Coordinates of C-alpha atoms in Angstrom, one line a residue:
Chain E
M42 CA -20.3 19.3 -3.8
K43 CA -21.8 16.1 -5.1
L44 CA -22.6 15.8 -8.8
A45 CA -26.3 15.3 -8.1
S46 CA -26.5 18.5 -6.0
T47 CA -24.6 20.5 -8.6
Y48 CA -26.8 19.3 -11.3
Q49 CA -29.9 20.0 -9.2
R50 CA -28.8 23.5 -8.4
F51 CA -28.2 24.4 -12.1
Y52 CA -31.3 22.5 -13.2
F53 CA -33.6 24.3 -10.8
A54 CA -32.1 27.7 -11.3
L55 CA -32.7 27.4 -15.0
L56 CA -36.1 25.9 -14.4
C57 CA -37.1 28.8 -12.2
L58 CA -35.9 31.3 -14.7
L59 CA -37.8 29.7 -17.5
L60 CA -41.0 29.5 -15.5
V61 CA -40.7 33.1 -14.5
V62 CA -40.2 34.0 -18.2
A63 CA -43.1 31.7 -19.2
C64 CA -45.4 33.3 -16.5
V65 CA -44.7 36.8 -17.8
A66 CA -45.2 35.7 -21.5
Y67 CA -48.4 33.9 -20.4
Y68 CA -49.6 37.0 -18.5
L69 CA -48.9 39.3 -21.4
S70 CA -50.5 37.2 -24.1
I71 CA -53.7 36.5 -22.1
R72 CA -53.9 40.2 -21.2
Y73 CA -53.6 41.1 -24.9
V74 CA -56.4 38.7 -25.8
L75 CA -58.7 40.0 -23.0
V76 CA -58.0 43.6 -23.9
R77 CA -58.8 42.9 -27.5
Q78 CA -62.1 41.5 -26.4
V79 CA -62.9 44.7 -24.5
D80 CA -61.7 46.8 -27.5
N81 CA -64.2 44.8 -29.8
D82 CA -67.0 45.5 -27.3
L83 CA -66.1 49.3 -27.3
K84 CA -66.1 49.2 -31.2
I85 CA -69.7 47.8 -31.1
E86 CA -70.7 50.6 -28.6
Q87 CA -69.2 53.2 -31.0
Q88 CA -71.1 51.7 -33.9
E89 CA -74.4 51.9 -31.8
L90 CA -73.6 55.6 -30.9
L91 CA -73.0 56.3 -34.5
D92 CA -76.3 54.7 -35.5
F93 CA -78.1 56.7 -32.7
V94 CA -76.6 60.0 -33.9
Q95 CA -77.7 59.1 -37.5
L96 CA -81.2 58.3 -36.4
H97 CA -81.7 61.1 -34.0
D98 CA -79.2 63.7 -35.2
S99 CA -78.3 64.2 -31.6
L100 CA -76.0 62.7 -28.9
P101 CA -77.3 60.5 -26.3
A102 CA -77.1 61.6 -22.7
P103 CA -73.8 60.7 -21.1
S104 CA -74.3 57.5 -19.1
H105 CA -72.5 56.0 -16.1
Y106 CA -73.0 52.4 -15.7
R107 CA -71.0 50.3 -13.4
D108 CA -68.9 48.9 -16.1
Q109 CA -69.4 51.3 -19.0
Q110 CA -69.3 55.1 -19.2
L111 CA -70.2 57.4 -22.0
S112 CA -69.1 61.1 -22.0
W113 CA -68.6 63.7 -24.5
R114 CA -67.3 67.2 -24.7
P115 CA -67.1 69.7 -27.5
A116 CA -63.9 69.6 -29.4
S117 CA -62.2 72.4 -31.4
E118 CA -61.6 70.3 -34.4
L119 CA -62.6 66.9 -35.8
V120 CA -60.1 64.1 -35.3
E121 CA -60.5 61.3 -37.9
Q122 CA -58.6 58.7 -36.0
R123 CA -60.1 56.8 -33.1
R124 CA -57.8 55.8 -30.3
F125 CA -57.8 53.5 -27.3
E126 CA -56.4 54.5 -24.0
N127 CA -55.7 52.8 -20.7
T128 CA -57.0 55.1 -18.0
H129 CA -58.3 55.1 -14.5
G130 CA -62.0 56.2 -13.9
W131 CA -61.9 59.9 -13.3
H132 CA -65.6 60.5 -12.6
S133 CA -65.9 62.4 -9.3
H134 CA -68.9 60.5 -8.2
E135 CA -67.3 57.2 -9.0
R136 CA -66.2 55.6 -5.6
H137 CA -64.3 52.9 -7.3
R138 CA -61.4 53.9 -9.3
G139 CA -60.4 50.9 -11.2
P140 CA -58.5 50.4 -14.4
E141 CA -60.4 51.2 -17.5
R142 CA -60.2 50.9 -21.2
A143 CA -61.4 53.9 -23.1
L144 CA -62.2 54.5 -26.8
L145 CA -61.9 58.1 -27.9
F146 CA -63.3 59.4 -31.1
S147 CA -64.7 62.6 -32.7
I148 CA -68.0 63.1 -34.1
R149 CA -69.9 66.1 -35.9
V150 CA -73.4 66.7 -34.7
R151 CA -75.4 69.5 -36.2
G152 CA -72.2 71.3 -37.3
K153 CA -70.5 70.9 -33.9
D154 CA -67.5 68.7 -33.2
Y155 CA -67.6 66.5 -30.1
L156 CA -65.0 64.2 -28.6
I157 CA -66.7 61.1 -27.4
T158 CA -65.2 58.9 -24.7
I159 CA -66.6 55.4 -24.2
S160 CA -64.8 53.5 -21.3
K161 CA -65.3 50.1 -19.9
S162 CA -64.0 48.9 -16.6
L163 CA -61.1 46.3 -16.8
E164 CA -61.7 45.2 -13.3
E165 CA -63.3 41.9 -14.2
T166 CA -60.7 41.3 -16.9
D167 CA -58.0 41.9 -14.3
D168 CA -59.5 39.6 -11.8
L169 CA -59.7 36.9 -14.4
L170 CA -56.2 37.6 -15.4
W171 CA -54.9 37.4 -11.8
L172 CA -56.8 34.2 -11.2
I173 CA -55.3 32.7 -14.2
L174 CA -51.9 33.8 -13.2
W175 CA -52.1 32.5 -9.7
V176 CA -53.4 29.1 -10.7
T177 CA -50.5 28.9 -13.3
A178 CA -47.9 30.0 -10.8
G179 CA -49.3 27.6 -8.2
S180 CA -49.1 24.7 -10.8
F181 CA -45.5 25.7 -11.5
A182 CA -44.7 25.7 -7.8
I183 CA -46.1 22.2 -7.4
L184 CA -44.3 21.0 -10.5
L185 CA -41.0 22.4 -9.2
A186 CA -41.4 20.8 -5.8
G187 CA -42.4 17.6 -7.4
L188 CA -39.5 17.6 -9.8
Y189 CA -37.1 18.5 -7.0
I190 CA -38.1 15.7 -4.6
G191 CA -38.5 13.3 -7.5
N192 CA -35.1 14.1 -9.0
R193 CA -33.5 13.8 -5.6
F194 CA -34.9 10.4 -5.1
I195 CA -34.2 9.2 -8.6
L196 CA -30.6 10.7 -8.8
H197 CA -29.9 9.2 -5.5
R198 CA -31.0 5.8 -6.7
I199 CA -29.4 6.0 -10.1
W200 CA -26.0 7.1 -8.7
Q201 CA -26.0 4.6 -5.9
P202 CA -23.9 2.0 -7.9
F203 CA -21.5 4.8 -8.9
Y204 CA -20.8 5.6 -5.2
Q205 CA -20.5 1.9 -4.5
T206 CA -17.8 1.7 -7.2
L207 CA -16.0 4.7 -5.7
D208 CA -16.1 3.1 -2.3
Y209 CA -14.8 -0.1 -3.8
L210 CA -11.9 1.7 -5.5
G211 CA -11.1 3.6 -2.2
K212 CA -11.0 0.4 -0.2
F213 CA -9.0 -1.5 -3.0
S214 CA -5.6 -2.7 -1.9
L215 CA -3.2 -4.7 -3.9
S216 CA -1.6 -6.5 -1.1
N217 CA -4.8 -7.2 0.7
P218 CA -7.6 -8.0 -1.7
D219 CA -11.1 -8.4 -0.4
R220 CA -13.9 -10.0 -2.3
E221 CA -16.1 -7.0 -2.3
R222 CA -17.4 -6.1 -5.8
P223 CA -18.0 -2.7 -7.4
G224 CA -21.6 -1.4 -7.6
V225 CA -24.0 -3.2 -9.8
S226 CA -26.4 -1.2 -12.0
S227 CA -28.8 -1.7 -14.9
I228 CA -27.7 1.6 -16.4
D229 CA -25.4 0.9 -19.3
E230 CA -22.8 3.5 -18.4
F231 CA -22.5 2.5 -14.8
A232 CA -22.5 -1.2 -15.6
L233 CA -19.7 -0.5 -18.0
L234 CA -17.8 1.5 -15.4
S235 CA -18.3 -1.2 -12.8
R236 CA -17.1 -3.9 -15.3
S237 CA -14.1 -1.9 -16.4
V238 CA -13.2 -1.2 -12.8
E239 CA -13.5 -4.8 -11.9
D240 CA -11.5 -6.0 -15.0
M241 CA -8.9 -3.3 -14.2
T242 CA -8.4 -4.2 -10.6
A243 CA -8.4 -7.9 -11.5
K244 CA -5.7 -7.3 -14.0
M245 CA -3.8 -5.2 -11.4
Q246 CA -4.2 -8.1 -8.9
R247 CA -3.0 -10.6 -11.5
D248 CA 0.0 -8.6 -12.4
Y249 CA 0.9 -8.0 -8.8
L250 CA 0.6 -11.6 -8.2
A251 CA 2.6 -12.5 -11.3
L252 CA 5.4 -10.1 -10.2
Q253 CA 5.3 -11.5 -6.7
Q254 CA 5.5 -15.0 -8.1
F255 CA 8.2 -13.9 -10.4
T256 CA 10.4 -12.7 -7.5
D257 CA 9.7 -15.9 -5.6
H258 CA 10.5 -18.0 -8.6
A259 CA 13.7 -15.9 -9.4
A260 CA 14.7 -16.3 -5.7
H261 CA 14.1 -20.0 -6.0
E262 CA 15.8 -20.5 -9.3
M263 CA 18.9 -18.5 -8.2
Q264 CA 19.2 -19.7 -4.6
T265 CA 19.0 -23.3 -5.4
P266 CA 22.0 -23.4 -7.7
L267 CA 23.9 -21.4 -5.1
A268 CA 22.9 -23.9 -2.4
V269 CA 24.1 -26.7 -4.7
I270 CA 27.5 -25.0 -5.1
K271 CA 27.9 -24.1 -1.4
T272 CA 27.0 -27.6 -0.3
K273 CA 29.2 -29.2 -2.8
L274 CA 32.1 -27.0 -1.7
D275 CA 31.4 -28.1 1.9
L276 CA 31.5 -31.8 0.7
M277 CA 34.8 -31.2 -1.3
M278 CA 36.5 -29.9 1.9
Q279 CA 35.8 -33.3 3.5
H280 CA 37.8 -35.1 1.0
P281 CA 40.7 -36.7 2.7
G282 CA 43.3 -36.2 -0.1
I283 CA 42.7 -32.5 -0.4
D284 CA 45.7 -30.2 -0.3
K285 CA 46.3 -26.7 1.0
H286 CA 46.1 -25.0 -2.5
Q287 CA 42.7 -26.7 -3.3
L288 CA 41.4 -25.8 0.1
E289 CA 42.3 -22.1 -0.4
Q290 CA 40.5 -22.1 -3.8
I291 CA 37.5 -23.6 -2.1
Q292 CA 37.6 -21.0 0.4
Q293 CA 37.6 -18.3 -2.4
L294 CA 34.8 -20.0 -4.1
H295 CA 32.9 -19.8 -0.8
Q296 CA 33.5 -16.1 -0.7
S297 CA 32.3 -15.6 -4.2
V298 CA 29.2 -17.6 -3.6
N299 CA 28.5 -15.6 -0.5
R300 CA 28.9 -12.4 -2.4
L301 CA 26.6 -13.6 -5.2
N302 CA 24.1 -14.6 -2.6
R303 CA 24.1 -11.2 -0.9
L304 CA 23.8 -9.6 -4.2
N305 CA 20.8 -11.7 -5.1
Q306 CA 19.3 -11.1 -1.8
S307 CA 19.7 -7.4 -2.3
L308 CA 18.2 -7.3 -5.7
L309 CA 15.3 -9.5 -4.7
L310 CA 14.7 -7.1 -1.7
L311 CA 14.7 -4.1 -4.0
A312 CA 12.3 -5.8 -6.4
R313 CA 10.0 -6.7 -3.5
I314 CA 10.1 -3.2 -2.2
E315 CA 9.3 -1.8 -5.6
N316 CA 6.7 -4.4 -6.0
R317 CA 5.1 -3.1 -2.7
Q318 CA 5.2 -6.3 -0.9
Y319 CA 6.0 -4.7 2.3
L320 CA 3.1 -2.3 2.9
E321 CA 1.8 -3.5 6.3
K322 CA 3.2 -1.3 9.0
E323 CA 3.5 -1.9 12.7
P324 CA 5.2 0.1 15.5
V325 CA 8.8 -0.8 15.6
A326 CA 11.0 0.1 18.5
L327 CA 14.0 1.4 16.7
R328 CA 16.3 1.7 19.8
G329 CA 16.2 -2.0 20.5
L330 CA 16.7 -2.7 16.9
I331 CA 19.7 -0.4 16.6
E332 CA 21.4 -1.9 19.8
E333 CA 20.7 -5.4 18.6
K334 CA 22.4 -4.7 15.2
L335 CA 25.3 -2.9 16.8
D336 CA 25.9 -5.9 18.9
L337 CA 26.7 -7.8 15.6
W338 CA 29.4 -5.3 14.8
Q339 CA 31.1 -5.1 18.2
E340 CA 34.1 -7.1 17.3
W341 CA 34.6 -5.0 14.2
I342 CA 34.2 -1.8 16.2
R343 CA 36.6 -3.0 18.9
E344 CA 39.1 -4.2 16.2
H345 CA 39.1 -0.9 14.4
H346 CA 39.2 1.2 17.6
L347 CA 36.0 3.0 16.8
T348 CA 34.3 5.2 19.3
L349 CA 30.6 4.7 19.6
N350 CA 28.4 7.5 20.7
L351 CA 24.7 6.7 21.2
Q352 CA 21.9 9.1 22.0
L353 CA 18.8 6.9 21.6
E354 CA 15.3 7.8 22.7
D355 CA 12.6 5.2 23.1
I356 CA 10.5 5.9 20.1
T357 CA 8.4 3.7 17.8
V358 CA 8.0 4.2 14.1
P359 CA 5.4 2.7 12.0
L360 CA 7.2 0.4 9.6
H361 CA 7.3 -3.0 8.2
P362 CA 9.5 -5.0 10.6
F363 CA 11.6 -6.4 7.9
L364 CA 12.2 -3.1 6.2
A365 CA 13.0 -1.5 9.6
E366 CA 15.7 -4.2 10.1
S367 CA 17.0 -3.8 6.7
L368 CA 17.1 0.0 7.0
V369 CA 19.0 0.0 10.3
N370 CA 21.3 -2.8 9.2
N371 CA 22.3 -1.0 6.0
L372 CA 22.8 2.4 7.7
L373 CA 24.9 0.9 10.5
S374 CA 26.8 -1.4 8.3
N375 CA 27.6 1.7 6.1
A376 CA 28.8 3.7 9.0
V377 CA 31.0 0.9 10.3
R378 CA 32.4 -0.4 7.2
H379 CA 33.3 2.9 5.5
N380 CA 34.9 4.2 8.7
V381 CA 38.6 4.7 9.3
P382 CA 40.6 3.1 12.2
G383 CA 40.3 5.1 15.4
G384 CA 37.2 6.8 13.9
E385 CA 33.9 7.7 15.5
I386 CA 30.2 6.9 15.1
H387 CA 27.4 9.0 16.5
I388 CA 24.0 7.7 16.4
A389 CA 21.1 10.0 17.5
L390 CA 17.6 8.8 17.6
S391 CA 14.8 11.3 18.6
S392 CA 11.2 11.6 17.6
G393 CA 11.1 12.2 13.9
T394 CA 14.9 11.8 13.2
L395 CA 17.5 9.2 13.1
K396 CA 21.0 10.6 12.5
V397 CA 24.0 8.6 11.8
R398 CA 27.3 10.5 11.8
N399 CA 30.6 8.8 11.1
T400 CA 34.1 9.6 10.2
G401 CA 35.4 8.1 7.0
H402 CA 37.3 8.8 3.9
V403 CA 37.9 12.6 3.6
G404 CA 35.7 14.6 1.1
S405 CA 32.0 14.7 0.5
L406 CA 30.4 11.9 -1.4
D407 CA 28.4 12.7 -4.4
S408 CA 25.0 12.9 -2.9
E409 CA 23.4 12.7 -6.4
R410 CA 24.9 9.3 -7.2
L411 CA 25.2 8.0 -3.6
F412 CA 21.8 6.4 -3.5
L413 CA 22.0 4.9 -6.9
R414 CA 22.4 1.2 -7.4
F415 CA 25.9 -0.3 -7.7
Q416 CA 27.6 2.9 -6.6
K417 CA 30.7 1.8 -4.6
Q418 CA 33.4 3.9 -3.0
S419 CA 35.9 1.2 -3.5
P420 CA 35.8 -2.0 -5.5
S421 CA 36.2 -4.5 -2.7
E422 CA 33.4 -3.4 -0.4
G423 CA 30.0 -4.8 -0.4
V424 CA 27.7 -5.0 -3.5
G425 CA 26.9 -1.3 -3.7
L426 CA 23.2 -1.7 -3.1
G427 CA 22.9 -0.9 0.6
L428 CA 22.1 2.8 0.3
A429 CA 19.9 2.2 -2.7
I430 CA 17.9 -0.1 -0.5
V431 CA 17.8 2.5 2.3
K432 CA 16.5 5.0 -0.2
E433 CA 13.9 2.7 -1.6
I434 CA 12.7 1.8 2.0
A435 CA 12.5 5.4 2.9
E436 CA 10.5 6.3 -0.3
L437 CA 8.1 3.4 0.2
S438 CA 7.5 4.3 3.9
G439 CA 7.1 8.0 3.3
M440 CA 10.4 8.9 5.0
D441 CA 13.1 11.3 3.8
I442 CA 16.8 10.3 3.7
R443 CA 19.4 13.0 3.4
Y444 CA 23.2 13.0 3.2
E445 CA 25.6 15.9 4.0
Y446 CA 29.3 16.1 4.7
S447 CA 30.4 18.2 7.6
P448 CA 34.1 17.5 7.9
P449 CA 35.2 15.1 9.2
M450 CA 31.7 13.6 9.5
H451 CA 29.6 11.9 6.9
I452 CA 26.0 12.5 8.1
F453 CA 22.9 10.4 7.1
T454 CA 19.7 11.6 8.4
V455 CA 16.4 9.8 8.1
L456 CA 13.2 11.9 8.8
F457 CA 10.1 10.0 9.6
Chain H
M1027 CA 18.3 -41.4 13.6
K1028 CA 16.0 -41.2 10.6
L1029 CA 15.7 -38.1 8.4
L1030 CA 13.4 -37.3 5.5
I1031 CA 14.8 -34.9 3.0
V1032 CA 12.0 -33.2 1.0
E1033 CA 13.8 -31.4 -1.9
D1034 CA 13.2 -31.4 -5.6
E1035 CA 16.7 -30.4 -6.7
P1036 CA 18.5 -33.8 -7.1
E1037 CA 22.1 -32.3 -6.7
L1038 CA 21.1 -30.6 -3.4
Q1039 CA 19.4 -33.7 -2.2
E1040 CA 22.4 -35.7 -2.9
S1041 CA 24.7 -33.3 -1.1
M1042 CA 22.6 -33.2 1.9
K1043 CA 22.2 -37.0 2.0
E1044 CA 26.0 -37.5 1.6
Y1045 CA 26.9 -35.2 4.4
L1046 CA 24.3 -36.3 6.8
S1047 CA 25.0 -39.9 6.1
L1048 CA 28.6 -39.3 7.4
E1049 CA 27.0 -38.6 10.7
D1050 CA 25.0 -41.8 11.2
Y1051 CA 21.8 -40.4 10.0
T1052 CA 19.6 -42.6 7.8
C1053 CA 18.3 -40.3 5.1
E1054 CA 15.2 -40.9 2.9
L1055 CA 14.5 -38.8 0.0
A1056 CA 11.3 -37.2 -1.5
A1057 CA 11.3 -35.1 -4.6
S1058 CA 7.7 -34.1 -4.9
Y1059 CA 4.7 -33.2 -2.7
D1060 CA 2.9 -36.5 -3.2
E1061 CA 6.0 -38.5 -2.6
A1062 CA 6.7 -36.5 0.6
L1063 CA 3.2 -36.7 1.8
E1064 CA 3.1 -40.5 1.3
K1065 CA 6.3 -41.1 3.2
M1066 CA 5.3 -38.8 6.0
E1067 CA 2.0 -40.7 6.4
L1068 CA 3.7 -44.1 6.4
Y1069 CA 6.7 -43.6 8.5
E1070 CA 8.1 -41.5 11.4
Y1071 CA 11.2 -39.5 11.2
D1072 CA 13.3 -37.8 13.8
C1073 CA 13.5 -34.7 11.6
I1074 CA 12.0 -33.8 8.2
L1075 CA 13.9 -31.3 6.1
L1076 CA 11.1 -29.5 4.2
D1077 CA 11.7 -27.4 1.1
I1078 CA 8.8 -24.8 0.7
M1079 CA 8.7 -24.6 -3.1
L1080 CA 7.9 -28.1 -4.4
P1081 CA 6.5 -29.5 -7.6
G1082 CA 2.9 -30.4 -7.0
G1083 CA 2.4 -28.3 -3.9
D1084 CA 3.6 -26.1 -1.2
G1085 CA 5.8 -27.3 1.6
L1086 CA 3.8 -25.4 4.1
S1087 CA 0.7 -27.5 3.4
L1088 CA 2.8 -30.5 4.0
L1089 CA 3.6 -29.2 7.4
R1090 CA -0.1 -28.5 7.9
E1091 CA -0.9 -32.1 7.0
L1092 CA 1.8 -33.4 9.4
K1093 CA 0.6 -31.3 12.3
H1094 CA -3.1 -32.1 11.4
N1095 CA -2.1 -35.9 11.8
R1096 CA -0.5 -34.9 15.2
K1097 CA 2.8 -36.3 14.2
A1098 CA 5.8 -35.5 16.4
D1099 CA 8.4 -35.5 13.8
G1100 CA 10.8 -32.5 14.0
V1101 CA 10.6 -30.1 11.0
L1102 CA 13.2 -28.0 9.6
I1103 CA 12.0 -25.7 6.8
I1104 CA 14.4 -24.9 4.1
S1105 CA 13.4 -22.1 1.8
A1106 CA 14.8 -20.2 -1.1
K1107 CA 12.4 -17.3 -0.8
N1108 CA 14.0 -15.9 2.4
L1109 CA 10.7 -14.2 3.3
L1110 CA 10.1 -13.2 6.8
E1111 CA 6.4 -14.1 6.3
D1112 CA 7.2 -17.6 5.3
K1113 CA 9.6 -17.9 8.3
I1114 CA 6.9 -16.6 10.8
T1115 CA 4.1 -18.7 9.2
G1116 CA 6.2 -21.8 9.1
L1117 CA 7.3 -21.4 12.8
Q1118 CA 3.8 -20.6 13.9
M1119 CA 2.5 -23.7 12.1
G1120 CA 4.8 -25.7 14.2
A1121 CA 8.1 -26.1 12.4
D1122 CA 11.0 -26.3 14.7
D1123 CA 13.4 -24.1 12.7
Y1124 CA 14.0 -22.3 9.4
L1125 CA 17.0 -22.3 7.2
S1126 CA 17.4 -20.3 4.1
K1127 CA 19.1 -21.3 0.9
P1128 CA 22.0 -21.3 0.2
F1129 CA 23.3 -22.8 3.5
H1130 CA 26.3 -24.5 4.7
L1131 CA 26.1 -28.3 5.3
P1132 CA 27.6 -28.0 8.8
E1133 CA 24.9 -25.4 9.6
L1134 CA 22.3 -27.8 8.4
S1135 CA 23.8 -30.6 10.5
A1136 CA 23.9 -28.5 13.6
R1137 CA 20.4 -27.3 13.3
I1138 CA 19.1 -30.9 12.8
A1139 CA 21.0 -32.0 15.9
A1140 CA 19.6 -29.2 17.9
I1141 CA 16.0 -30.2 16.8
I1142 CA 16.5 -33.8 17.6
R1143 CA 18.0 -32.9 21.0
R1144 CA 15.0 -30.7 21.8
K1145 CA 12.5 -33.3 20.6
Q1146 CA 13.8 -36.2 22.7
F1147 CA 13.6 -36.6 26.4
G1148 CA 15.9 -38.3 28.9
G1149 CA 19.4 -36.9 28.9
H1150 CA 19.6 -36.0 25.3
H1151 CA 20.2 -32.5 26.1
L1152 CA 23.6 -33.6 27.4
L1153 CA 26.3 -33.7 24.8
A1154 CA 29.5 -35.4 25.7
Y1155 CA 32.7 -35.5 23.9
H1156 CA 35.3 -37.3 25.9
E1157 CA 36.1 -35.1 28.9
I1158 CA 33.9 -32.3 27.7
N1159 CA 30.2 -32.2 28.7
I1160 CA 27.8 -29.7 27.3
D1161 CA 24.3 -29.2 28.8
T1162 CA 22.3 -27.7 26.0
Q1163 CA 19.4 -26.9 28.2
A1164 CA 21.3 -25.0 30.9
R1165 CA 23.8 -23.9 28.3
N1166 CA 26.8 -24.7 30.4
V1167 CA 30.0 -26.6 29.8
R1168 CA 32.0 -28.8 32.1
V1169 CA 35.5 -30.1 31.5
N1170 CA 36.4 -33.1 33.7
G1171 CA 33.4 -32.1 35.9
H1172 CA 34.6 -28.5 36.4
A1173 CA 32.5 -25.7 35.0
L1174 CA 33.9 -23.7 32.2
V1175 CA 32.9 -20.1 31.7
L1176 CA 32.4 -19.3 28.0
T1177 CA 31.1 -16.3 26.2
K1178 CA 27.9 -16.6 24.1
K1179 CA 29.8 -16.8 21.0
E1180 CA 32.5 -19.2 22.3
Y1181 CA 29.6 -21.5 23.5
A1182 CA 27.9 -21.3 20.1
L1183 CA 31.3 -22.1 18.4
L1184 CA 31.9 -25.1 20.7
L1185 CA 28.5 -26.6 20.2
Y1186 CA 28.8 -26.0 16.4
L1187 CA 32.2 -27.7 16.2
V1188 CA 31.1 -30.7 18.4
S1189 CA 28.0 -31.1 16.3
N1190 CA 30.2 -31.3 13.2
R1191 CA 33.0 -33.4 14.7
N1192 CA 35.5 -34.9 12.3
K1193 CA 34.5 -32.5 9.5
V1194 CA 36.4 -29.7 7.9
I1195 CA 34.5 -26.5 8.6
S1196 CA 35.2 -23.5 6.5
K1197 CA 35.7 -20.1 8.0
S1198 CA 32.8 -18.7 6.0
A1199 CA 30.5 -21.4 7.6
L1200 CA 31.7 -20.4 11.1
A1201 CA 31.2 -16.8 10.3
E1202 CA 27.6 -17.4 9.1
H1203 CA 26.9 -19.4 12.2
L1204 CA 28.1 -16.9 14.6
W1205 CA 26.9 -13.7 12.9
G1206 CA 24.1 -14.8 10.6
D1207 CA 24.1 -14.3 6.8
D1208 CA 22.5 -10.8 6.7
M1209 CA 25.7 -9.6 8.3
D1210 CA 27.9 -8.3 5.6
L1211 CA 31.4 -8.7 7.1
A1212 CA 33.0 -8.5 3.6
D1213 CA 34.5 -11.9 4.4
N1214 CA 36.7 -10.6 7.1
Y1215 CA 37.5 -13.7 9.2
D1216 CA 39.8 -12.2 11.7
F1217 CA 37.1 -12.1 14.3
I1218 CA 36.6 -15.9 14.1
Y1219 CA 40.2 -16.3 14.8
T1220 CA 39.9 -14.3 18.0
H1221 CA 37.0 -16.4 19.2
V1222 CA 38.6 -19.6 18.1
K1223 CA 41.8 -18.8 19.9
N1224 CA 40.0 -17.8 23.1
L1225 CA 37.8 -20.9 23.1
R1226 CA 40.8 -23.1 22.6
K1227 CA 42.8 -21.4 25.3
K1228 CA 40.0 -21.8 27.8
L1229 CA 39.5 -25.5 27.0
V1230 CA 43.2 -26.3 27.2
D1231 CA 43.6 -24.3 30.5
A1232 CA 40.7 -26.3 31.9
G1233 CA 42.6 -29.4 31.2
A1234 CA 40.9 -30.6 28.0
T1235 CA 42.8 -32.1 25.1
D1236 CA 43.2 -29.7 22.1
Y1237 CA 40.7 -31.3 19.6
L1238 CA 40.5 -28.2 17.5
H1239 CA 42.8 -28.2 14.5
S1240 CA 43.3 -25.6 12.0
V1241 CA 43.2 -27.0 8.4
Y1242 CA 45.8 -25.1 6.3
G1243 CA 44.6 -21.8 7.8
V1244 CA 41.4 -22.1 5.8
G1245 CA 39.1 -24.0 8.1
Y1246 CA 38.8 -25.9 11.3
K1247 CA 38.3 -29.5 12.3
W1248 CA 37.2 -30.8 15.7
T1249 CA 38.5 -34.3 16.0
D1250 CA 40.2 -36.8 18.4
K1251 CA 42.2 -38.3 15.5
I1252 CA 45.6 -37.3 14.5
I1253 CA 45.4 -35.3 11.3

């Protein structure tokens, strides 16, 4: 539920409750005032009656006016205290039985005690009371409706920049920045929020670019000296006086440079993956990619008498093309290079899974350490980053990579 | 043939110039964006070797300038970044080829030769070495006029060796050419030997002179001179 709706709901529930309480209190206090007024009138009537009795030494005849009745009856004893009562008219001839306010008191006339009841109709008072009440309730209802509509409108307007900022954050992408800006507001808090969000995203963008530039520069700074070494070695080989020993040493240097280069490429690839430089995805036909990469290894496969078993379905997987290539390359290279002469490689590709099974050194590999960097099974093979790269690619692309050993097969499964 | 080498690293510039000069290329050098831009505007080259990261600007904008001025010079991008995006952008912008650092000089030379062959008209796709004729368009080889059937790798090997005639080519350069540098063969060069052996046998059987010489078992040299 939106913040504004939640707020509106609580606000209006509370407001309704308060207005009901206020209405009741208002009703009670006005009623109290009006009844006091009637009571005063009744007291004046009592005084008039007492004056009449004093003057005439007899009781006046009972009277029944529309809004005032006087009645008396003999009483067994004299009650000092006068009292007020809320009653309904009880007179038999009275057609209208409305609420009444009665004053009861005792009086002794010529040695006899009487209980006098003077009552006044409360009908007019009640009418007035209800009128006041309805007018008040009506005003409250109009007030509520006005507040509700007004609040909705104002809240909607006030929160607009906030939703714009939210929208901006939702659309924000590091690798693909657009020039849209967070919402602009004259409200301090929202303006501050927008500014903070803008500053933060700008900083993220700067950091991202700085990291990207860092890997680019690192690549440049490392690849250029490697290129110098490699080309100088090529030139040295052309020297007419060069002997076998020197040439062999040059060849060994070439190998070391190649290894350094591969290490550098792998580290840069890892840095770029971590840096989220390969987020764009497009459907990649994995079957073609696997067949293409296997083609590179065909001499090796033939030379080592490896049996290849392919069960490839035509499926596409959303991946960055370069990452797809790297993933397949590393998995295949792993299966081929760590195999044993006369061994087997089974590759199964179906929707959702790529399974590479291969024979290799006997015994399960440590699946905890397998995907860590620089974990090598033997010192001479590769640089030990292949599976770390596979793992990083899988994590970045939301895939799962698993290893299990089912003698004699080492099984790598990618779930996408 | 005139080349422009746009590269800011003096050592690398020098190596490239030295190796390419051995092959009758005239090399001019540019070490910065402005220098390169000036030379590109003033002269015409058969091929421009363009480094992407340059002091004073981006190699790709140089390429844009060049294409904007409708110059027909061949362009080989040389980049240290090894980014797929750069490669795709470069080729889309009209570069002829892309080579990532570090590279072997014979590879550079073979790529330049291929670009120049493609750029020129009138029989330049025919490469002759004595009795051996290579048609780089039809991708076929004739020895003394008779067609020779080669595998894809043998053909690539022959073209590479002929493009780098009279040079000592290391096995690692050959491996890189045949399989690419992303292929981690752990420097196992046995496979090269197999392809070299097969190519040599086919050529000799077809009546060609054996121009391919092993250099101390470390590299190969294609030459008609006695070594």
